[in-house]
Amino acid sequence: MNINSLDLNLLRVMHTMAQERSVSRTADRLGLSQPAVSNALRRLRQTFGDELYLRGKGGMTPTPRAEELARPIAEALSIIETALIGDNSFDPSRIVEPITITSADAEILLHGADILSAFQRAGFRAPVQFLPLAPGYRSDELWRNRLAIAVTTMLYAPEGLKQRKAYDEHLVCLMRSDHAAAGGLDLETYLDADHLLVAPLGGAPSGFLDAALREQGLSRNIRLITHSFGSAAELVRGSGLIASIPSRQAARHAQDERLTIAPLPITIPSYSTHLFWSERFDNDPVNKWLRKTVHAAMTTAHQAGTGASGTVSGS
């Protein structure tokens, strides 16, 4: 292969195909037609002497050679773009690829609109996609994509990610207003009640609250598990369950008069919500802008809602 004959635009197609595994989605992200992407893929196959991507049921499947090339091509493009853009000349309106934010739906419900507004004020017009939280916080996506971050807690964070704290949070109890414990929730009543567990990552039927209870020789009765904080209110409304969830999320749900909030009747450590990103993009101007913008949007919104969450925690 003669490097002098290689068109760098072909590497952008290769890099985007590695992420999207689809000719149509690659075309959309790069602002190209599908025939143009197909032609670029044909030229790439000729250049590397390999099929690179084969059509399958789930989209375009990479060959071993394509998988081998993905990382060095991504690193090379990142170095070139960083050198050309630089910190001072970076303009969010020039970005055509989507931003990806991995998060539990609690953060999306609380801050999604604030984050989108912050991007729009900065001139960013490409799509923003929120992906559900997954084990490992989608570290592979964070490594591949300079426009990807995760927003969630430190509780299950994998090693190797950079992070910045956004704010502290604590749990409160959400229940129906006619629940027997609504008038006063003590520890004994809490432990005897039936509970809803929100587990965004799935896995074992217990959470960090249950680990804290076990340290004190206690346990609660978990009767229902969901991955979604958004569904917790509806599930609580339709049952006699108690959900121990973040205070600001509970405050939103408790605007429904059929629901009420009580303090958690046991002292456990508070936890914090953080932004996470790949060490590879720690000094990348685009990623730095992304996490700075998201952090500012979240902390501003959280500070504006402090009064509400403070009232909840003291109720």
Short mmCIF file of C-alpha atoms in Angstrom, two decimals:
data_model
loop_
_atom_site.label_atom_id
_atom_site.label_comp_id
_atom_site.label_asym_id
_atom_site.label_seq_id
_atom_site.Cartn_x
_atom_site.Cartn_y
_atom_site.Cartn_z
CA MET A 1 0.00 0.00 0.00
CA ASN A 2 1.29 3.47 -0.97
CA ILE A 3 0.50 5.97 1.80
CA ASN A 4 0.98 8.87 -0.64
CA SER A 5 -2.08 7.77 -2.59
CA LEU A 6 -4.34 7.50 0.46
CA ASP A 7 -7.20 10.03 0.69
CA LEU A 8 -7.69 11.09 4.33
CA ASN A 9 -11.42 11.50 3.68
CA LEU A 10 -11.57 7.75 3.20
CA LEU A 11 -10.28 7.31 6.74
CA ARG A 12 -13.17 9.45 8.04
CA VAL A 13 -15.57 7.09 6.30
CA MET A 14 -13.73 4.09 7.74
CA HIS A 15 -13.80 5.58 11.25
CA THR A 16 -17.50 6.43 11.08
CA MET A 17 -18.38 3.03 9.64
CA ALA A 18 -16.61 1.41 12.59
CA GLN A 19 -18.99 3.27 14.90
CA GLU A 20 -22.23 3.05 12.93
CA ARG A 21 -21.93 -0.33 11.13
CA SER A 22 -24.33 1.08 8.54
CA VAL A 23 -23.85 2.78 5.15
CA SER A 24 -26.94 4.97 5.59
CA ARG A 25 -26.06 6.12 9.12
CA THR A 26 -22.46 6.76 8.09
CA ALA A 27 -23.74 8.88 5.20
CA ASP A 28 -26.03 10.85 7.52
CA ARG A 29 -23.25 11.55 10.04
CA LEU A 30 -20.79 12.71 7.39
CA GLY A 31 -23.29 14.65 5.29
CA LEU A 32 -22.69 12.41 2.28
CA SER A 33 -24.95 10.44 -0.03
CA GLN A 34 -25.19 6.68 0.39
CA PRO A 35 -23.64 6.09 -3.06
CA ALA A 36 -20.67 8.27 -2.03
CA VAL A 37 -20.14 6.18 1.11
CA SER A 38 -20.46 2.95 -0.91
CA ASN A 39 -17.87 4.26 -3.36
CA ALA A 40 -15.54 5.22 -0.51
CA LEU A 41 -15.92 1.73 0.95
CA ARG A 42 -15.06 0.23 -2.46
CA ARG A 43 -11.89 2.35 -2.61
CA LEU A 44 -10.98 1.37 0.95
CA ARG A 45 -11.33 -2.30 0.04
CA GLN A 46 -8.99 -1.78 -2.89
CA THR A 47 -6.51 0.13 -0.75
CA PHE A 48 -6.35 -2.41 2.08
CA GLY A 49 -6.90 -5.53 -0.03
CA ASP A 50 -9.73 -6.67 2.26
CA GLU A 51 -13.53 -6.62 2.25
CA LEU A 52 -13.42 -4.68 5.57
CA TYR A 53 -17.23 -4.73 6.07
CA LEU A 54 -19.67 -7.46 5.06
CA ARG A 55 -23.45 -7.19 5.03
CA GLY A 56 -25.16 -9.15 7.79
CA LYS A 57 -28.47 -9.30 9.64
CA GLY A 58 -27.38 -6.66 12.14
CA GLY A 59 -25.80 -4.33 9.57
CA MET A 60 -22.26 -4.11 8.25
CA THR A 61 -20.02 -6.59 10.09
CA PRO A 62 -16.29 -5.75 10.29
CA THR A 63 -13.70 -8.25 9.17
CA PRO A 64 -10.72 -8.96 11.45
CA ARG A 65 -8.67 -6.55 9.32
CA ALA A 66 -11.23 -3.77 9.84
CA GLU A 67 -11.21 -4.38 13.59
CA GLU A 68 -7.42 -4.26 13.55
CA LEU A 69 -7.45 -0.91 11.74
CA ALA A 70 -10.18 0.77 13.84
CA ARG A 71 -8.02 1.89 16.74
CA PRO A 72 -5.01 3.31 14.84
CA ILE A 73 -7.29 5.14 12.39
CA ALA A 74 -9.28 6.68 15.25
CA GLU A 75 -6.09 7.79 16.98
CA ALA A 76 -4.63 9.24 13.80
CA LEU A 77 -7.77 11.26 13.01
CA SER A 78 -7.91 12.54 16.58
CA ILE A 79 -4.31 13.76 16.40
CA ILE A 80 -4.88 15.47 13.05
CA GLU A 81 -8.14 17.14 14.11
CA THR A 82 -6.71 18.34 17.40
CA ALA A 83 -3.73 19.86 15.61
CA LEU A 84 -5.92 21.60 13.04
CA ILE A 85 -8.68 22.81 15.36
CA GLY A 86 -6.77 23.85 18.46
CA ASP A 87 -8.39 25.31 21.57
CA ASN A 88 -8.75 28.88 20.31
CA SER A 89 -10.40 28.25 16.95
CA PHE A 90 -12.88 25.58 18.02
CA ASP A 91 -16.43 26.31 16.82
CA PRO A 92 -19.28 23.99 17.96
CA SER A 93 -21.37 24.97 14.94
CA ARG A 94 -18.83 23.18 12.70
CA ILE A 95 -19.54 19.79 14.30
CA VAL A 96 -21.71 17.58 12.11
CA GLU A 97 -21.48 14.33 14.07
CA PRO A 98 -23.92 13.56 16.92
CA ILE A 99 -23.10 13.87 20.59
CA THR A 100 -23.57 10.68 22.61
CA ILE A 101 -24.33 10.79 26.34
CA THR A 102 -24.63 7.52 28.25
CA SER A 103 -26.75 7.88 31.36
CA ALA A 104 -29.46 6.44 33.56
CA ASP A 105 -32.83 7.91 32.70
CA ALA A 106 -32.85 9.84 36.00
CA GLU A 107 -30.22 12.24 34.69
CA ILE A 108 -31.92 12.41 31.28
CA LEU A 109 -35.28 13.31 32.83
CA LEU A 110 -33.71 15.89 35.13
CA HIS A 111 -31.16 17.50 32.82
CA GLY A 112 -31.80 16.41 29.23
CA ALA A 113 -33.63 19.61 28.24
CA ASP A 114 -31.07 21.83 30.04
CA ILE A 115 -28.19 20.09 28.25
CA LEU A 116 -29.86 20.40 24.85
CA SER A 117 -30.52 24.12 25.43
CA ALA A 118 -26.87 24.65 26.35
CA PHE A 119 -25.75 22.98 23.11
CA GLN A 120 -28.15 25.09 21.07
CA ARG A 121 -26.93 28.31 22.70
CA ALA A 122 -23.39 27.32 21.73
CA GLY A 123 -24.45 26.91 18.10
CA PHE A 124 -24.34 23.11 18.05
CA ARG A 125 -26.99 21.82 15.61
CA ALA A 126 -26.17 18.14 15.11
CA PRO A 127 -28.27 15.48 16.88
CA VAL A 128 -27.83 14.57 20.55
CA GLN A 129 -28.44 10.95 21.50
CA PHE A 130 -28.89 9.65 25.03
CA LEU A 131 -27.98 5.98 25.43
CA PRO A 132 -29.06 3.86 28.41
CA LEU A 133 -26.48 3.10 31.06
CA ALA A 134 -24.64 -0.20 30.57
CA PRO A 135 -22.02 -2.17 32.50
CA GLY A 136 -18.65 -0.52 32.04
CA TYR A 137 -20.38 2.80 31.28
CA ARG A 138 -19.90 2.02 27.55
CA SER A 139 -16.14 2.50 27.89
CA ASP A 140 -15.58 1.28 24.33
CA GLU A 141 -17.81 4.04 22.97
CA LEU A 142 -16.06 6.62 25.14
CA TRP A 143 -12.72 5.44 23.78
CA ARG A 144 -13.83 5.51 20.12
CA ASN A 145 -15.81 8.73 20.09
CA ARG A 146 -14.51 12.17 21.07
CA LEU A 147 -18.15 13.32 21.22
CA ALA A 148 -19.14 10.75 23.85
CA ILE A 149 -19.32 11.04 27.64
CA ALA A 150 -21.15 9.24 30.45
CA VAL A 151 -23.16 10.94 33.19
CA THR A 152 -23.91 8.83 36.25
CA THR A 153 -22.68 7.93 39.72
CA MET A 154 -19.24 6.83 40.89
CA LEU A 155 -20.74 3.68 42.42
CA TYR A 156 -19.98 1.27 39.59
CA ALA A 157 -17.47 3.24 37.52
CA PRO A 158 -14.84 1.12 35.78
CA GLU A 159 -11.15 1.90 36.12
CA GLY A 160 -9.42 3.94 33.46
CA LEU A 161 -11.99 6.67 32.94
CA LYS A 162 -11.41 10.32 33.72
CA GLN A 163 -14.13 11.95 35.80
CA ARG A 164 -15.41 15.23 37.22
CA LYS A 165 -17.98 15.61 39.98
CA ALA A 166 -21.18 17.48 39.18
CA TYR A 167 -23.11 17.39 42.47
CA ASP A 168 -24.03 15.33 45.54
CA GLU A 169 -27.33 13.50 45.83
CA HIS A 170 -29.19 11.50 48.48
CA LEU A 171 -32.07 9.04 48.60
CA VAL A 172 -35.61 9.63 49.84
CA CYS A 173 -38.65 7.37 49.91
CA LEU A 174 -41.43 7.70 47.35
CA MET A 175 -44.79 6.07 48.11
CA ARG A 176 -48.51 6.46 47.58
CA SER A 177 -50.14 9.19 49.60
CA ASP A 178 -52.50 6.62 51.12
CA HIS A 179 -49.66 4.26 52.07
CA ALA A 180 -49.83 3.11 55.69
CA ALA A 181 -46.37 4.59 56.29
CA ALA A 182 -47.13 7.99 54.73
CA GLY A 183 -47.88 9.52 58.10
CA GLY A 184 -44.54 8.57 59.59
CA LEU A 185 -41.91 6.20 58.32
CA ASP A 186 -39.65 4.68 60.96
CA LEU A 187 -36.94 2.10 60.35
CA GLU A 188 -39.00 -0.89 61.48
CA THR A 189 -41.89 0.06 59.20
CA TYR A 190 -39.49 0.67 56.34
CA LEU A 191 -37.84 -2.74 56.66
CA ASP A 192 -41.19 -4.53 56.95
CA ALA A 193 -42.61 -2.81 53.85
CA ASP A 194 -42.39 -4.09 50.26
CA HIS A 195 -39.95 -2.23 48.04
CA LEU A 196 -39.29 -1.29 44.43
CA LEU A 197 -35.62 -1.33 43.37
CA VAL A 198 -34.44 0.78 40.44
CA ALA A 199 -31.34 -0.93 38.99
CA PRO A 200 -30.20 0.84 35.77
CA LEU A 201 -27.41 -1.68 35.24
CA GLY A 202 -29.52 -4.73 36.03
CA GLY A 203 -27.66 -7.54 37.73
CA ALA A 204 -28.18 -8.78 41.29
CA PRO A 205 -31.50 -7.90 42.98
CA SER A 206 -29.96 -5.37 45.34
CA GLY A 207 -28.38 -1.92 45.21
CA PHE A 208 -25.89 0.16 47.12
CA LEU A 209 -28.61 0.94 49.69
CA ASP A 210 -28.93 -2.79 50.37
CA ALA A 211 -25.16 -3.04 50.80
CA ALA A 212 -25.36 -0.26 53.40
CA LEU A 213 -28.20 -2.08 55.15
CA ARG A 214 -26.23 -5.33 55.21
CA GLU A 215 -23.33 -3.57 56.89
CA GLN A 216 -25.73 -2.82 59.75
CA GLY A 217 -27.15 -6.35 59.78
CA LEU A 218 -30.40 -5.25 58.12
CA SER A 219 -32.30 -6.06 54.93
CA ARG A 220 -35.46 -4.96 53.11
CA ASN A 221 -38.08 -6.83 51.09
CA ILE A 222 -37.53 -6.16 47.37
CA ARG A 223 -40.62 -7.23 45.45
CA LEU A 224 -40.12 -5.53 42.08
CA ILE A 225 -37.06 -4.46 40.07
CA THR A 226 -36.99 -2.02 37.14
CA HIS A 227 -34.12 -0.46 35.21
CA SER A 228 -35.97 2.85 34.78
CA PHE A 229 -36.40 5.71 37.22
CA GLY A 230 -39.06 7.09 34.90
CA SER A 231 -41.24 4.03 35.42
CA ALA A 232 -40.83 4.08 39.21
CA ALA A 233 -43.63 6.60 39.80
CA GLU A 234 -46.18 4.66 37.77
CA LEU A 235 -45.21 1.41 39.48
CA VAL A 236 -45.45 2.98 42.93
CA ARG A 237 -48.81 4.56 42.08
CA GLY A 238 -50.21 1.18 41.10
CA SER A 239 -48.92 -0.71 44.13
CA GLY A 240 -48.16 -0.45 47.82
CA LEU A 241 -44.41 -0.43 47.17
CA ILE A 242 -41.85 2.07 48.45
CA ALA A 243 -39.14 3.31 46.08
CA SER A 244 -35.93 4.73 47.54
CA ILE A 245 -34.74 7.05 44.77
CA PRO A 246 -32.76 10.30 44.30
CA SER A 247 -34.37 13.27 46.01
CA ARG A 248 -34.75 15.49 42.94
CA GLN A 249 -36.26 12.65 40.94
CA ALA A 250 -38.69 11.96 43.77
CA ALA A 251 -39.60 15.65 43.97
CA ARG A 252 -40.64 15.60 40.31
CA HIS A 253 -42.82 12.53 40.86
CA ALA A 254 -44.36 13.93 44.05
CA GLN A 255 -45.93 16.79 42.08
CA ASP A 256 -48.62 14.15 41.58
CA GLU A 257 -50.87 14.41 44.65
CA ARG A 258 -51.29 10.65 44.65
CA LEU A 259 -47.64 10.34 45.69
CA THR A 260 -45.71 11.57 48.69
CA ILE A 261 -42.14 11.63 49.95
CA ALA A 262 -40.58 10.72 53.28
CA PRO A 263 -36.97 10.87 54.45
CA LEU A 264 -35.02 7.64 54.36
CA PRO A 265 -35.23 6.36 57.97
CA ILE A 266 -31.62 5.23 58.07
CA THR A 267 -28.37 7.10 57.69
CA ILE A 268 -26.30 6.04 54.69
CA PRO A 269 -23.56 7.90 52.83
CA SER A 270 -24.68 10.32 50.15
CA TYR A 271 -23.43 9.69 46.64
CA SER A 272 -22.39 11.93 43.78
CA THR A 273 -23.14 12.28 40.09
CA HIS A 274 -20.10 12.60 37.82
CA LEU A 275 -19.15 13.09 34.20
CA PHE A 276 -16.90 10.38 32.72
CA TRP A 277 -14.78 10.39 29.58
CA SER A 278 -11.90 8.50 28.01
CA GLU A 279 -8.37 9.42 29.04
CA ARG A 280 -7.61 9.40 25.33
CA PHE A 281 -9.64 12.60 24.88
CA ASP A 282 -8.63 14.32 28.09
CA ASN A 283 -6.90 17.16 26.21
CA ASP A 284 -9.06 17.04 23.11
CA PRO A 285 -10.67 20.49 22.57
CA VAL A 286 -13.96 19.04 21.32
CA ASN A 287 -14.35 16.66 24.24
CA LYS A 288 -13.27 19.40 26.67
CA TRP A 289 -16.00 21.66 25.28
CA LEU A 290 -18.54 18.85 25.51
CA ARG A 291 -17.93 17.99 29.15
CA LYS A 292 -17.60 21.66 30.18
CA THR A 293 -20.94 22.47 28.57
CA VAL A 294 -22.72 19.46 30.09
CA HIS A 295 -21.19 20.06 33.52
CA ALA A 296 -22.28 23.72 33.53
CA ALA A 297 -25.82 22.84 32.41
CA MET A 298 -26.20 20.17 35.10
CA THR A 299 -24.72 22.12 37.99
CA THR A 300 -26.71 25.26 37.14
CA ALA A 301 -29.96 23.29 36.98
CA HIS A 302 -29.12 21.43 40.19
CA GLN A 303 -28.37 24.65 42.06
CA ALA A 304 -31.63 26.15 40.84
CA GLY A 305 -33.48 23.13 42.23
CA THR A 306 -31.67 23.03 45.59
CA GLY A 307 -34.62 24.53 47.42
CA ALA A 308 -36.96 21.82 46.19
CA SER A 309 -34.67 18.97 47.06
CA GLY A 310 -33.83 20.55 50.39
CA THR A 311 -37.52 20.72 51.29
CA VAL A 312 -37.96 17.12 50.29
CA SER A 313 -35.11 15.87 52.41
CA GLY A 314 -36.39 17.69 55.45
CA SER A 315 -40.02 16.66 55.10
#
